[in-house]
XYZ file of C-alpha atoms in Angstrom:
461
model
C 13.260 -44.115 10.701
C 15.253 -43.280 13.235
C 17.985 -40.497 14.677
C 21.468 -41.346 13.934
C 23.933 -38.917 15.423
C 23.228 -34.979 16.587
C 26.178 -32.768 15.823
C 26.618 -29.061 17.699
C 29.906 -28.527 16.866
C 28.859 -25.074 15.071
C 27.973 -22.665 18.094
C 24.630 -22.429 17.905
C 23.462 -24.538 15.543
C 22.724 -28.642 15.583
C 23.337 -31.083 12.774
C 20.847 -34.091 12.885
C 21.690 -37.250 11.068
C 18.690 -39.080 10.360
C 17.790 -42.440 8.701
C 14.852 -43.858 6.786
C 14.988 -47.237 6.505
C 14.840 -49.015 3.751
C 12.208 -51.115 3.394
C 10.318 -47.427 4.443
C 11.570 -46.176 1.477
C 11.015 -49.320 -0.541
C 7.361 -49.492 0.478
C 6.798 -45.922 -0.337
C 8.690 -45.470 -4.036
C 6.563 -48.509 -4.751
C 3.498 -46.815 -3.799
C 4.500 -43.271 -5.036
C 4.885 -46.109 -8.220
C 1.561 -47.016 -8.405
C 0.330 -43.573 -8.198
C 1.995 -42.338 -11.128
C 2.722 -44.950 -13.701
C -1.041 -44.683 -14.717
C -0.382 -41.270 -16.231
C 3.193 -42.255 -17.549
C 3.691 -42.913 -21.677
C 6.821 -45.460 -22.983
C 6.804 -46.499 -26.280
C 5.878 -50.182 -27.034
C 3.604 -50.046 -24.363
C -0.221 -48.936 -23.530
C -0.312 -45.740 -21.023
C 0.031 -46.863 -17.673
C 0.690 -50.391 -18.778
C 5.192 -49.831 -18.596
C 6.634 -52.570 -16.414
C 8.456 -50.669 -13.199
C 11.726 -51.767 -14.540
C 11.704 -50.344 -17.939
C 10.393 -46.720 -16.969
C 13.558 -46.336 -14.448
C 15.676 -47.484 -17.360
C 14.227 -44.935 -19.090
C 13.250 -42.160 -16.730
C 16.079 -42.928 -14.320
C 16.008 -45.025 -11.399
C 15.363 -41.895 -8.806
C 12.067 -41.007 -10.884
C 10.069 -41.636 -7.913
C 12.535 -41.146 -4.993
C 11.592 -37.560 -5.062
C 8.156 -37.739 -4.641
C 8.665 -40.669 -1.854
C 10.988 -38.292 0.073
C 8.634 -35.583 0.056
C 6.506 -37.483 1.561
C 8.637 -39.212 3.972
C 11.074 -36.270 5.026
C 8.274 -34.276 6.785
C 7.599 -37.004 9.838
C 10.677 -38.290 9.878
C 12.142 -34.489 10.612
C 10.219 -34.138 13.404
C 10.265 -36.955 14.925
C 13.867 -36.738 14.780
C 13.972 -33.686 16.197
C 11.818 -34.564 19.256
C 13.994 -37.365 20.429
C 17.112 -35.048 19.852
C 15.717 -32.798 22.651
C 17.567 -29.231 21.369
C 15.796 -26.147 20.964
C 15.275 -25.573 17.635
C 14.725 -21.864 16.523
C 14.579 -22.148 12.932
C 13.280 -24.468 10.223
C 15.660 -27.786 8.959
C 17.366 -27.242 6.027
C 17.786 -30.565 5.207
C 20.284 -32.192 2.736
C 20.412 -35.744 1.712
C 23.364 -37.482 1.988
C 22.660 -41.251 0.547
C 19.951 -43.139 -1.147
C 20.241 -46.740 -1.165
C 23.708 -47.865 -0.813
C 24.957 -50.573 0.454
C 21.530 -51.366 1.140
C 20.891 -48.928 3.448
C 18.183 -46.541 3.267
C 17.867 -43.192 3.255
C 20.355 -41.024 5.163
C 20.065 -37.512 5.667
C 20.935 -34.486 7.415
C 19.043 -31.499 8.965
C 20.515 -28.190 10.492
C 18.946 -25.923 12.611
C 19.323 -22.912 14.632
C 19.572 -23.591 18.369
C 18.285 -21.488 20.928
C 21.605 -19.711 22.662
C 22.613 -20.356 25.838
C 21.620 -17.535 28.449
C 22.979 -15.845 31.217
C 21.137 -12.776 33.155
C 23.674 -10.624 35.251
C 20.537 -9.422 38.065
C 17.327 -9.787 38.264
C 16.435 -8.604 41.069
C 16.630 -5.046 42.584
C 16.262 -3.307 39.312
C 14.709 0.237 40.251
C 11.606 1.533 38.302
C 9.861 4.589 39.079
C 5.650 4.512 39.109
C 3.795 7.586 38.661
C 0.825 8.405 39.947
C -1.573 10.260 38.095
C -2.874 12.961 39.737
C -6.420 13.938 38.457
C -7.688 17.199 38.048
C -10.964 19.211 37.671
C -9.286 20.294 34.085
C -8.504 16.391 32.885
C -13.064 15.836 34.426
C -13.981 19.079 32.263
C -12.110 17.778 28.834
C -13.871 14.187 29.004
C -17.266 16.196 29.640
C -16.714 18.460 26.920
C -15.663 15.303 24.659
C -18.796 13.141 25.487
C -21.234 17.308 25.013
C -19.784 17.527 21.336
C -20.947 13.760 21.021
C -24.619 14.435 22.101
C -24.634 17.591 19.921
C -27.853 18.707 18.205
C -27.040 19.633 14.485
C -28.980 23.022 13.519
C -29.367 24.184 9.847
C -28.317 28.011 9.503
C -31.280 29.998 7.624
C -30.306 33.438 9.247
C -26.790 34.288 9.002
C -23.808 33.782 6.954
C -21.636 31.565 7.264
C -19.373 31.135 10.147
C -15.541 29.250 11.438
C -16.610 26.242 12.963
C -20.157 25.835 10.964
C -20.200 22.095 8.502
C -20.790 23.887 5.428
C -22.441 21.581 1.997
C -20.767 22.241 -0.724
C -20.416 21.689 -4.345
C -17.026 22.674 -6.026
C -15.098 22.457 -8.960
C -11.309 23.543 -9.559
C -9.595 24.707 -12.410
C -5.880 25.120 -13.584
C -5.442 27.853 -16.311
C -9.297 27.615 -16.647
C -8.261 24.410 -17.271
C -10.391 21.315 -15.003
C -8.097 18.757 -13.089
C -8.253 15.670 -12.152
C -10.034 15.384 -8.469
C -10.337 19.007 -7.932
C -14.602 18.523 -8.506
C -16.849 17.159 -5.715
C -20.754 17.474 -4.974
C -22.365 17.602 -1.885
C -19.578 17.485 0.429
C -19.643 18.188 3.966
C -16.383 20.443 5.342
C -16.366 21.869 8.677
C -15.004 25.774 8.071
C -11.521 26.083 10.159
C -10.950 22.579 10.178
C -7.801 22.720 7.569
C -9.081 19.773 5.563
C -9.109 21.750 1.919
C -6.201 23.885 0.961
C -5.098 26.633 2.914
C -7.108 29.509 2.358
C -10.156 27.619 0.860
C -12.374 27.832 4.206
C -11.495 31.130 4.887
C -13.490 32.289 1.785
C -16.130 31.034 2.423
C -16.846 32.385 5.925
C -19.421 35.379 4.916
C -20.971 33.735 2.448
C -25.007 33.106 2.393
C -26.488 29.470 1.632
C -26.906 29.504 -1.880
C -24.682 31.669 -2.934
C -22.078 30.685 -5.698
C -18.893 32.440 -6.220
C -15.152 31.739 -6.624
C -12.561 30.564 -4.212
C -8.588 31.710 -5.649
C -5.701 29.809 -3.736
C -2.229 28.543 -4.319
C -1.504 24.564 -4.036
C 1.405 24.245 -1.571
C 5.328 23.973 -3.008
C 5.385 20.054 -0.761
C 1.207 18.826 -2.444
C 1.836 15.657 -3.023
C 0.636 15.836 -6.679
C 3.517 16.773 -8.751
C 1.042 18.388 -11.255
C -0.477 20.762 -8.778
C 2.563 21.560 -6.195
C 2.978 25.574 -6.444
C 0.046 26.546 -8.380
C -2.554 28.640 -8.709
C -6.016 27.548 -8.736
C -9.876 28.977 -9.166
C -12.117 27.381 -7.963
C -16.524 27.199 -8.796
C -17.945 26.839 -4.782
C -21.694 26.672 -4.381
C -23.079 26.623 -1.010
C -25.857 24.161 -1.003
C -26.087 24.643 3.213
C -24.931 25.644 6.932
C -25.382 23.740 9.704
C -23.703 24.214 13.141
C -23.579 22.473 16.466
C -25.551 23.024 19.579
C -24.240 21.510 22.839
C -26.309 20.690 25.526
C -25.960 23.081 28.988
C -23.950 20.857 31.434
C -26.260 19.856 34.625
C -27.860 16.949 36.476
C -30.300 16.868 33.151
C -26.995 16.421 31.270
C -25.691 13.270 33.328
C -28.974 12.005 33.279
C -29.268 11.689 29.406
C -25.558 10.430 29.138
C -25.479 8.350 32.307
C -26.755 6.684 34.661
C -26.354 9.110 37.085
C -29.339 11.407 38.614
C -26.261 14.502 39.523
C -23.553 16.076 37.593
C -21.819 15.390 40.986
C -21.907 11.526 40.657
C -21.062 11.700 37.145
C -17.885 13.820 37.714
C -16.731 11.593 40.506
C -17.653 8.470 38.287
C -15.422 10.225 35.088
C -12.636 11.158 37.560
C -12.642 7.290 38.978
C -12.753 6.012 35.499
C -9.565 8.542 34.734
C -7.632 6.871 37.386
C -8.306 3.763 37.009
C -7.372 3.666 33.706
C -4.191 5.748 34.267
C -3.033 3.774 37.111
C -2.770 0.181 34.364
C -0.955 2.513 32.029
C 1.521 2.842 35.175
C 1.489 -0.664 36.373
C 2.590 -1.203 32.355
C 5.314 1.204 32.583
C 6.482 -0.267 35.414
C 6.728 -3.483 33.883
C 8.348 -2.007 30.788
C 11.014 -0.308 32.742
C 12.166 -3.736 34.159
C 11.979 -5.782 30.840
C 14.243 -2.984 29.942
C 16.583 -3.886 33.022
C 16.654 -7.464 32.703
C 17.790 -7.419 28.719
C 20.245 -5.377 29.634
C 21.434 -7.944 31.947
C 20.763 -10.606 29.194
C 24.270 -12.201 28.449
C 23.633 -14.533 24.824
C 25.310 -14.852 21.154
C 21.792 -15.025 19.456
C 21.844 -16.401 16.399
C 20.348 -13.527 13.214
C 17.564 -15.827 12.729
C 15.909 -15.700 15.682
C 15.546 -11.577 15.142
C 14.474 -12.068 11.619
C 12.042 -14.163 12.568
C 10.361 -12.247 14.642
C 10.136 -9.398 12.465
C 8.207 -11.598 10.437
C 5.859 -12.238 12.538
C 5.186 -8.665 13.058
C 5.237 -7.667 9.398
C 2.794 -10.165 9.138
C 0.148 -8.949 12.309
C 0.853 -5.601 10.767
C -0.839 -6.579 7.481
C -3.394 -8.957 9.142
C -4.893 -5.723 11.120
C -4.491 -3.900 8.441
C -5.873 -6.081 6.196
C -8.994 -6.150 9.074
C -9.535 -2.677 8.504
C -10.145 -2.675 4.885
C -6.470 -1.891 3.830
C -4.913 -3.658 0.911
C -1.237 -3.955 1.916
C 0.074 -3.054 -1.285
C -2.289 -0.168 -2.241
C -1.101 1.404 1.405
C 2.886 1.128 0.743
C 2.064 2.484 -2.553
C 0.204 5.732 -1.183
C 3.165 6.203 1.275
C 5.489 5.190 -0.810
C 7.071 2.850 1.591
C 8.111 -0.629 0.434
C 7.834 -4.378 2.483
C 11.691 -3.873 3.201
C 11.478 -0.606 4.860
C 8.345 -1.335 6.743
C 10.098 -4.611 8.801
C 13.320 -2.671 9.236
C 10.773 -0.474 11.659
C 10.219 -3.379 13.531
C 13.974 -4.259 13.588
C 14.044 -2.683 17.018
C 11.290 -3.849 18.632
C 12.208 -7.352 17.610
C 14.891 -7.349 19.096
C 13.983 -6.675 22.361
C 11.080 -9.101 22.545
C 13.384 -11.598 21.548
C 15.845 -10.924 24.196
C 13.001 -10.142 26.950
C 12.079 -13.527 26.126
C 15.088 -14.795 26.234
C 15.912 -13.350 29.617
C 12.184 -14.316 31.130
C 12.351 -18.107 30.474
C 16.148 -18.000 31.915
C 14.576 -16.884 35.106
C 12.032 -19.107 34.563
C 14.422 -21.911 34.907
C 16.239 -19.976 37.742
C 13.531 -19.551 39.752
C 11.418 -22.933 38.743
C 8.538 -20.815 38.476
C 5.396 -23.144 36.925
C 1.823 -22.609 35.731
C 0.037 -24.610 37.916
C -2.922 -26.568 36.797
C -5.658 -24.633 38.120
C -4.126 -21.628 36.426
C -3.339 -23.683 33.116
C -7.767 -24.419 33.289
C -8.020 -20.749 34.357
C -6.465 -19.114 31.318
C -8.003 -21.649 28.991
C -11.350 -20.292 30.249
C -10.259 -16.750 29.481
C -9.088 -17.420 25.806
C -12.520 -19.606 25.537
C -14.500 -16.321 26.856
C -12.256 -14.109 24.500
C -12.916 -15.757 21.501
C -16.426 -17.273 22.186
C -15.440 -20.905 22.266
C -16.115 -23.669 24.476
C -13.011 -24.583 26.773
C -12.796 -28.167 25.173
C -12.374 -26.831 22.364
C -9.921 -24.797 23.450
C -7.877 -27.118 24.581
C -7.922 -29.644 21.565
C -6.746 -26.506 18.940
C -3.961 -25.147 21.733
C -0.615 -26.841 22.777
C -0.743 -26.993 26.525
C 2.524 -27.101 26.330
C 2.871 -23.200 24.795
C 0.342 -21.820 26.841
C 1.686 -23.333 30.611
C 5.132 -21.785 28.957
C 3.135 -18.497 28.075
C 1.932 -18.498 31.899
C 5.197 -19.009 33.557
C 6.568 -16.026 31.446
C 4.051 -13.699 32.507
C 4.803 -15.395 36.507
C 8.311 -14.540 35.852
C 7.631 -10.633 35.028
C 5.730 -10.709 38.563
C 8.357 -11.922 39.758
C 11.038 -9.094 39.029
C 8.292 -6.455 39.805
C 8.164 -8.108 43.135
C 11.677 -7.603 43.727
C 12.413 -4.523 42.106
C 13.193 -0.809 43.917
C 10.136 1.191 42.611
C 10.105 4.447 43.576
C 6.516 6.482 43.143
C 6.375 10.294 41.605
C 3.306 12.057 41.491
C 2.146 13.820 37.802
C -0.279 15.198 36.303
C -2.165 13.467 33.389
C -0.504 15.641 31.177
C 3.095 14.728 32.761
C 2.451 11.644 32.447
C 1.406 10.666 29.044
C 4.437 13.274 27.979
C 6.686 10.938 29.735
C 4.772 8.012 27.879
C 5.438 9.998 24.245
C 9.077 10.274 25.209
C 9.717 6.576 26.709
C 7.928 4.983 24.139
C 6.152 3.221 26.932
C 2.754 1.618 25.444
C 0.189 2.862 23.566
C -0.689 6.569 24.066
C -4.347 6.931 23.310
C -5.417 10.074 22.435
C -8.812 10.385 23.399
C -11.805 10.979 20.914
C -13.930 14.050 20.545
C -16.414 11.468 21.628
C -15.218 10.929 24.769
C -16.617 6.926 24.425
C -13.647 6.215 27.242
C -15.015 7.360 29.635
C -18.370 7.794 28.771
C -20.606 5.582 31.579
C -22.862 3.118 30.939
């Protein structure tokens, strides 16, 4: 097996002409004959006893060729690709040109799309703004309030009627024109009054009722309700209020600080929360700077990028998204059915980020080349150690499972980002936390973390 020629005359493509030697092909065909003939029936012969020439005469000379090619092609194509030194960005489109002509073996072509030639006009002195976040007392109070809610006591109400903010446990059954409708019945359902979980007006009619009371609730389904059968229709619910509870929040004092953290005083606890907020937002600010610079180098990229590179990245992002959904116990088909989306519409949403990812990678790879950036052996070993720690594996096991060359390339890419950042003009701007998060939302930079009510992001261990 060997590479005969490489044709790069067509833009962004390479066609490899590959030969599989006659003796190798013949040996493989013979092997396939021996494994397949045992199950072949030929008139006049016992099953599996017909000679090869008789089988070929009956079924055609090439009866075993396809199986032989299927066995030989993967390694033949991979070896030729490695020998050619081309940088393929697609799978091979394989075509058989000849089999056994003039004493030859097999000649095939493998067509690839290849990585485009890249130019980058400028990657030094790029401009970016770095936000210095000012942490205010109200930011700290917000986190403390979240921790208070997490540590609230749930107390049963026995001496008053329901109020907004209470958690009511109810039984209910809904009727439209005195006929029960599907999905309109529930028992021991917990509902926080004022949360807006139920149809508008439903929760308001529970307020003022007492535990054990049975009553009717009358509402109209919204015109934009998701069920066509219920849109805009009046409904009556028979409701029983089984119980009421409310949350009692702890006082914010030194005792509270001791209960929820390792600190002895509220002052120390507040200082720790402030430091954690500052640390997180410093990290987000650095990430925002990198994203601005990445946008800058991508904008300065000049390359005729094959479409296959974008569609492949969209495929990768879609598969990653489906995997994340599955890991959360969400079936992708049911999700699409519920949301009315299709695989194609979801893929379309990934198109912009996929294009940006491809362009960014090409630009950074070019910077690695221009600046002779390399990852050292020590950095590679350190990266293997980090991966091993993340996945609870031994470093040697990680090395066996991962391509060291790819890991080294990724490390060089990261160093290219650091190089661009070190050579950029970065202006510092002070903003409040609220202003900074609004900036991130507006520019869609990075993940905006909406703080949970339980305040886990900043709770001290």
